[in-house]
CSV table of C-alpha atoms and ligand atoms in Angstrom, one decimal:
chain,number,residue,atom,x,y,z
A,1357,UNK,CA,-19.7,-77.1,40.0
A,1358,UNK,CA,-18.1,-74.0,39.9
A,1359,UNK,CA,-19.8,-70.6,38.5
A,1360,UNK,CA,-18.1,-67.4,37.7
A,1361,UNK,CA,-19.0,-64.6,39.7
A,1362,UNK,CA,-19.3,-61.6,37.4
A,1363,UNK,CA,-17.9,-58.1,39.1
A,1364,UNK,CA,-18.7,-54.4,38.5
A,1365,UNK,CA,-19.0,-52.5,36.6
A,1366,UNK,CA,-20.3,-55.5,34.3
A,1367,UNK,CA,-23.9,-54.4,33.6
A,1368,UNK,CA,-25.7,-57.9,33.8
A,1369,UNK,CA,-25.5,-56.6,37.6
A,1370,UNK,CA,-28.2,-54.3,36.9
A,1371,UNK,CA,-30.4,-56.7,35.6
A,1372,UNK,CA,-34.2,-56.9,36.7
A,1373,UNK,CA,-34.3,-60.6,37.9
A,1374,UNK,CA,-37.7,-62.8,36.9
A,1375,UNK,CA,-39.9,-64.8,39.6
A,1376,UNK,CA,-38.4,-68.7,39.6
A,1377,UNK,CA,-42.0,-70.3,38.5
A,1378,UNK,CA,-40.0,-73.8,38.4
A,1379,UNK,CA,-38.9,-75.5,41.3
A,1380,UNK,CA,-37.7,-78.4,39.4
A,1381,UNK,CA,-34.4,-80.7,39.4
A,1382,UNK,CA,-32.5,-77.9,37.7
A,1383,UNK,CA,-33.3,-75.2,39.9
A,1384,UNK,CA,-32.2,-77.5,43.1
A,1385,UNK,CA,-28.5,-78.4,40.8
A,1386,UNK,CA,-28.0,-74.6,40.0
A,1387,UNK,CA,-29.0,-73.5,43.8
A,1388,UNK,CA,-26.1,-76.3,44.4
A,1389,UNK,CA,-23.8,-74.8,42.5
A,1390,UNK,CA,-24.8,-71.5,43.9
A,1391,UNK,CA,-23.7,-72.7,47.4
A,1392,UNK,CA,-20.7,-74.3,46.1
A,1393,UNK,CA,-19.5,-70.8,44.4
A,1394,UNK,CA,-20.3,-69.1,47.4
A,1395,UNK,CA,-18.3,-70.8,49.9
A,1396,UNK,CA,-15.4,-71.1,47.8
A,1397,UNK,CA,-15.3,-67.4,47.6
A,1398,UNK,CA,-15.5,-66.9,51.3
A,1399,UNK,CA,-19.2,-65.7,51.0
A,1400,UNK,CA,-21.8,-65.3,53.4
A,1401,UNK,CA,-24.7,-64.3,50.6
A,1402,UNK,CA,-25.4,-64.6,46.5
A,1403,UNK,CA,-27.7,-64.0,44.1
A,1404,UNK,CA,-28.6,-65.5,41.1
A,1405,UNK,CA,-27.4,-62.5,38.9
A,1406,UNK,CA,-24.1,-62.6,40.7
A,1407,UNK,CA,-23.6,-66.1,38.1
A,1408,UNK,CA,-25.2,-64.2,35.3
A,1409,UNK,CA,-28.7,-66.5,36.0
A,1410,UNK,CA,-31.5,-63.4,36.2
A,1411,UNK,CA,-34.0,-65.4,38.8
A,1412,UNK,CA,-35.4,-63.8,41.9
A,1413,UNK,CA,-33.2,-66.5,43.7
A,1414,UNK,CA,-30.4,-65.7,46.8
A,1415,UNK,CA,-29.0,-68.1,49.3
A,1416,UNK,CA,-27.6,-66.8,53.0
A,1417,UNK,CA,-25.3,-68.8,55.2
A,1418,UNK,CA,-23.9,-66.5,58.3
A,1419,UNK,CA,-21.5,-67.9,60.5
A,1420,UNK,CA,-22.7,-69.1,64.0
A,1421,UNK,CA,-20.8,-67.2,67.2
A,1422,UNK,CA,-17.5,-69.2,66.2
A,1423,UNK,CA,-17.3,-67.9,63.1
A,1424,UNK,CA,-18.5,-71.2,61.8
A,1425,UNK,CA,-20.1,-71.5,58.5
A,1426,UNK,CA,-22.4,-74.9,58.3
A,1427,UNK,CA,-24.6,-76.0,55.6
A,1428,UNK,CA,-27.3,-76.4,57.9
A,1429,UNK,CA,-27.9,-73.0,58.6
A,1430,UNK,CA,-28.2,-72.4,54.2
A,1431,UNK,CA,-31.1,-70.3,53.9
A,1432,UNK,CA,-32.5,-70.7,50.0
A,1433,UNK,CA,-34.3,-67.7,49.3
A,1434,UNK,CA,-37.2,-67.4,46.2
A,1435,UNK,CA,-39.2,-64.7,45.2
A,1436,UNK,CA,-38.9,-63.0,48.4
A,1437,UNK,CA,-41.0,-60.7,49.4
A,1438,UNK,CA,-40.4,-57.9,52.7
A,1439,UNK,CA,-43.9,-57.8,54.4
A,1440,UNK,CA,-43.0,-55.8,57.1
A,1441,UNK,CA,-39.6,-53.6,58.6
A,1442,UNK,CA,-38.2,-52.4,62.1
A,1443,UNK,CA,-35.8,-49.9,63.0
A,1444,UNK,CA,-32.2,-48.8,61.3
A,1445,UNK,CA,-28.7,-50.2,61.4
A,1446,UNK,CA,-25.8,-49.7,59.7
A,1447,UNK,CA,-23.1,-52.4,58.8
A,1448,UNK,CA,-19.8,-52.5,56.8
A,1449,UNK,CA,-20.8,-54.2,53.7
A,1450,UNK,CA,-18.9,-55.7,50.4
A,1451,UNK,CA,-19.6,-57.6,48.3
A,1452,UNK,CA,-18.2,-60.6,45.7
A,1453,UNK,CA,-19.1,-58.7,42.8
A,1454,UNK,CA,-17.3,-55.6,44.4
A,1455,UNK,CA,-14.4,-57.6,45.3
A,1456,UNK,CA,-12.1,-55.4,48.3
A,1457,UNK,CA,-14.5,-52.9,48.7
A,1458,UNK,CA,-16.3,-52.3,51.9
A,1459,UNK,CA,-18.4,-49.0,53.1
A,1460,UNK,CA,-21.1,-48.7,56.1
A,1461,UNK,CA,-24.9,-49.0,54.9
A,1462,UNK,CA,-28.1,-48.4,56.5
A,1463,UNK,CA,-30.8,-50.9,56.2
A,1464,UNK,CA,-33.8,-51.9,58.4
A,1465,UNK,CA,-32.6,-53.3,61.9
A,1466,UNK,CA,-34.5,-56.3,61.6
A,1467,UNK,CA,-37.4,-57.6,58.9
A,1468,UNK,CA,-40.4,-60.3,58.5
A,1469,UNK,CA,-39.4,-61.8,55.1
A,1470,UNK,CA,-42.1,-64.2,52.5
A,1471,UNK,CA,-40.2,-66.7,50.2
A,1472,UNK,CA,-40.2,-69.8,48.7
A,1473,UNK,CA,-37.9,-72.7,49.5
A,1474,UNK,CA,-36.2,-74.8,46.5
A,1475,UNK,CA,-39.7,-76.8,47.1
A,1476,UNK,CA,-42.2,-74.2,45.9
A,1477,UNK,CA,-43.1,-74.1,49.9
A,1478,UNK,CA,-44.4,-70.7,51.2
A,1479,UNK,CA,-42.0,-69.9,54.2
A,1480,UNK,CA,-41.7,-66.9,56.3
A,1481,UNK,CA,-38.6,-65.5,58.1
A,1482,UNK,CA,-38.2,-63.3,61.1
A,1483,UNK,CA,-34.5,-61.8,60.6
A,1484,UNK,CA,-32.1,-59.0,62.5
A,1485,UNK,CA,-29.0,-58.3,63.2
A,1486,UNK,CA,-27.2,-59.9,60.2
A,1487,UNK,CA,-29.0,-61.9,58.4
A,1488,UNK,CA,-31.4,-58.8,57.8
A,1489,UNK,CA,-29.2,-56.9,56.3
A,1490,UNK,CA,-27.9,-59.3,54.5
A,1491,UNK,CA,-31.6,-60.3,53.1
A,1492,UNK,CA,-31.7,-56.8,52.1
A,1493,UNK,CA,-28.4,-56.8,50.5
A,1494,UNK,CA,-28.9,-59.9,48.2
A,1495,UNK,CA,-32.5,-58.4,47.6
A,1496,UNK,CA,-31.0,-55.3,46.0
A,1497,UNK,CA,-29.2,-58.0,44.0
A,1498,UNK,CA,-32.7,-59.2,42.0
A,1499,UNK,CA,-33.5,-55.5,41.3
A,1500,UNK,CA,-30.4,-54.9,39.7
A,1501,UNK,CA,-28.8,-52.7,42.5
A,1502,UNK,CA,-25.3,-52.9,44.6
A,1503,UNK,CA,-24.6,-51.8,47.9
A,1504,UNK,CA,-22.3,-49.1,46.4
A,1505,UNK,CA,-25.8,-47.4,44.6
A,1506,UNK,CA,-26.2,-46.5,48.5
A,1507,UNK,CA,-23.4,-44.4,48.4
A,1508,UNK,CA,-23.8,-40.6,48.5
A,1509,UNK,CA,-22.3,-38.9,46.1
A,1510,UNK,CA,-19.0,-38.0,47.6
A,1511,UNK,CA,-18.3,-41.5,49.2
A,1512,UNK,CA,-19.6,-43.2,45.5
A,1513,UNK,CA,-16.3,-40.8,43.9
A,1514,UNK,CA,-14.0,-42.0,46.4
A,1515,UNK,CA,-14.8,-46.0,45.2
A,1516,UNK,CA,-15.2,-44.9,41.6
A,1517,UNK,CA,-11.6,-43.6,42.1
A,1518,UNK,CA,-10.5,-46.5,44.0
A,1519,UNK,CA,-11.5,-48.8,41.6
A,1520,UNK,CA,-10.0,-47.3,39.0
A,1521,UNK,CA,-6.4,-47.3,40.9
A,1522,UNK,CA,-7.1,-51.0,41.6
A,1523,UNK,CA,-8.1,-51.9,37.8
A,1524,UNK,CA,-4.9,-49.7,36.4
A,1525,UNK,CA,-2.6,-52.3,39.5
A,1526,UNK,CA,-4.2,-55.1,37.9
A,1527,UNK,CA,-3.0,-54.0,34.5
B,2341,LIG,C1,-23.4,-59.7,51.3
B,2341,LIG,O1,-21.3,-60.4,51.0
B,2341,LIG,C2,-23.3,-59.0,52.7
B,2341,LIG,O2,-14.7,-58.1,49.0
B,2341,LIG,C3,-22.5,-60.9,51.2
B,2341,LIG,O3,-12.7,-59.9,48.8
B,2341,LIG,C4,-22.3,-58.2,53.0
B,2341,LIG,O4,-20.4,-62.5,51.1
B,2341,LIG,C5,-24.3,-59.2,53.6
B,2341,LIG,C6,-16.5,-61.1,50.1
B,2341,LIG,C7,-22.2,-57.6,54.3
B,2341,LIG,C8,-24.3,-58.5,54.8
B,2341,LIG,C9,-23.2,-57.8,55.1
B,2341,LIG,C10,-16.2,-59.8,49.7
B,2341,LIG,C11,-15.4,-62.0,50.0
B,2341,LIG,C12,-17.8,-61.5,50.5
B,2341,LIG,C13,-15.0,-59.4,49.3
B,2341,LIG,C14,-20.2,-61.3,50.9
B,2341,LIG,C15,-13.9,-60.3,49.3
B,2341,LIG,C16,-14.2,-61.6,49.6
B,2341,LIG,C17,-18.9,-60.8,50.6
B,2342,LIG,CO1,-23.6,-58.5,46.8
């Protein structure tokens, strides 16, 4: 099934998500749906919040060296937890609740990540490149923050201008 994605400046996206304490049947159908959403929208990451569900859930699937996106490399991410960090990167990020908006980010080069799979299993993930900032982004997701709160002042005018010339196109 289908979810809408909700899109700033709605403020459920600064919701404070709440630890999943269920890993039941309806937790695996909504991470389903999650998946489903995602890849419909030509997504590599979601969070929970991004379909108006406050849970400290996210799910990750980045393309292999072909540009490939496969099921099998879904990562479902629960009440994660960053244990430890490594160096800086920056990356050109958006986002599908910032929908044609893209500006370069710094986040930690690579990360050693605690979660729980849909199972309730204690995992743990060594990430770079990519998939750590990715983490990172969808992370900022369950605290209620975007990748455009990263913005300095100056380059968060030039979006809130944007957007406003976009919204007044749509119109
Ligand atoms: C988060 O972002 C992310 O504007 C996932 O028109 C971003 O999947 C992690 C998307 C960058 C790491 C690096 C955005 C699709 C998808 C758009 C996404 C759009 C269509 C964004
Ligand atoms: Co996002």
């Amino acid at each position: 099934m289908l979810l809408p994605i909700i899109t700033y400046p709605n403020k459920l996206l600064k919701t404070l998500s709440a630890d999943v304490a269920m890993f039941d049947e309806q937790l695996h159908t909504f991470l389903d749906n999650m998946y489903e959403t995602m890849i419909n929208n030509n997504g590599i990451g979601l969070a929970a919040i991004q379909v108006a569900m406050p849970i400290r859930a996210l799910i990750l699937c980045i393309p292999d060296e072909e540009g490939n996106q496969d099921r099998s490399n879904l990562l479902e991410i629960i009440n994660p937890h960053i244990v430890n960090t490594r160096g800086k990167a920056t990356y050109q990020e958006g986002c599908l609740s910032v929908p044609g908006f893209y500006e370069d980010i710094e986040r930690y080069e690579s990360l050693t990540l605690h979660y729980h799979n849909r199972h309730g299993v204690q995992c743990t993930l060594e990430a770079d490149n990519l998939l750590s900032i990715a983490i990172q982004h969808e992370m900022d997701h369950l605290n209620g923050k975007l990748f455009i709160d990263h913005l300095s002042y100056s380059r968060r005018k030039k979006f809130e201008k944007e957007l406003k010339k976009v919204i007044k196109e749509k119109k």
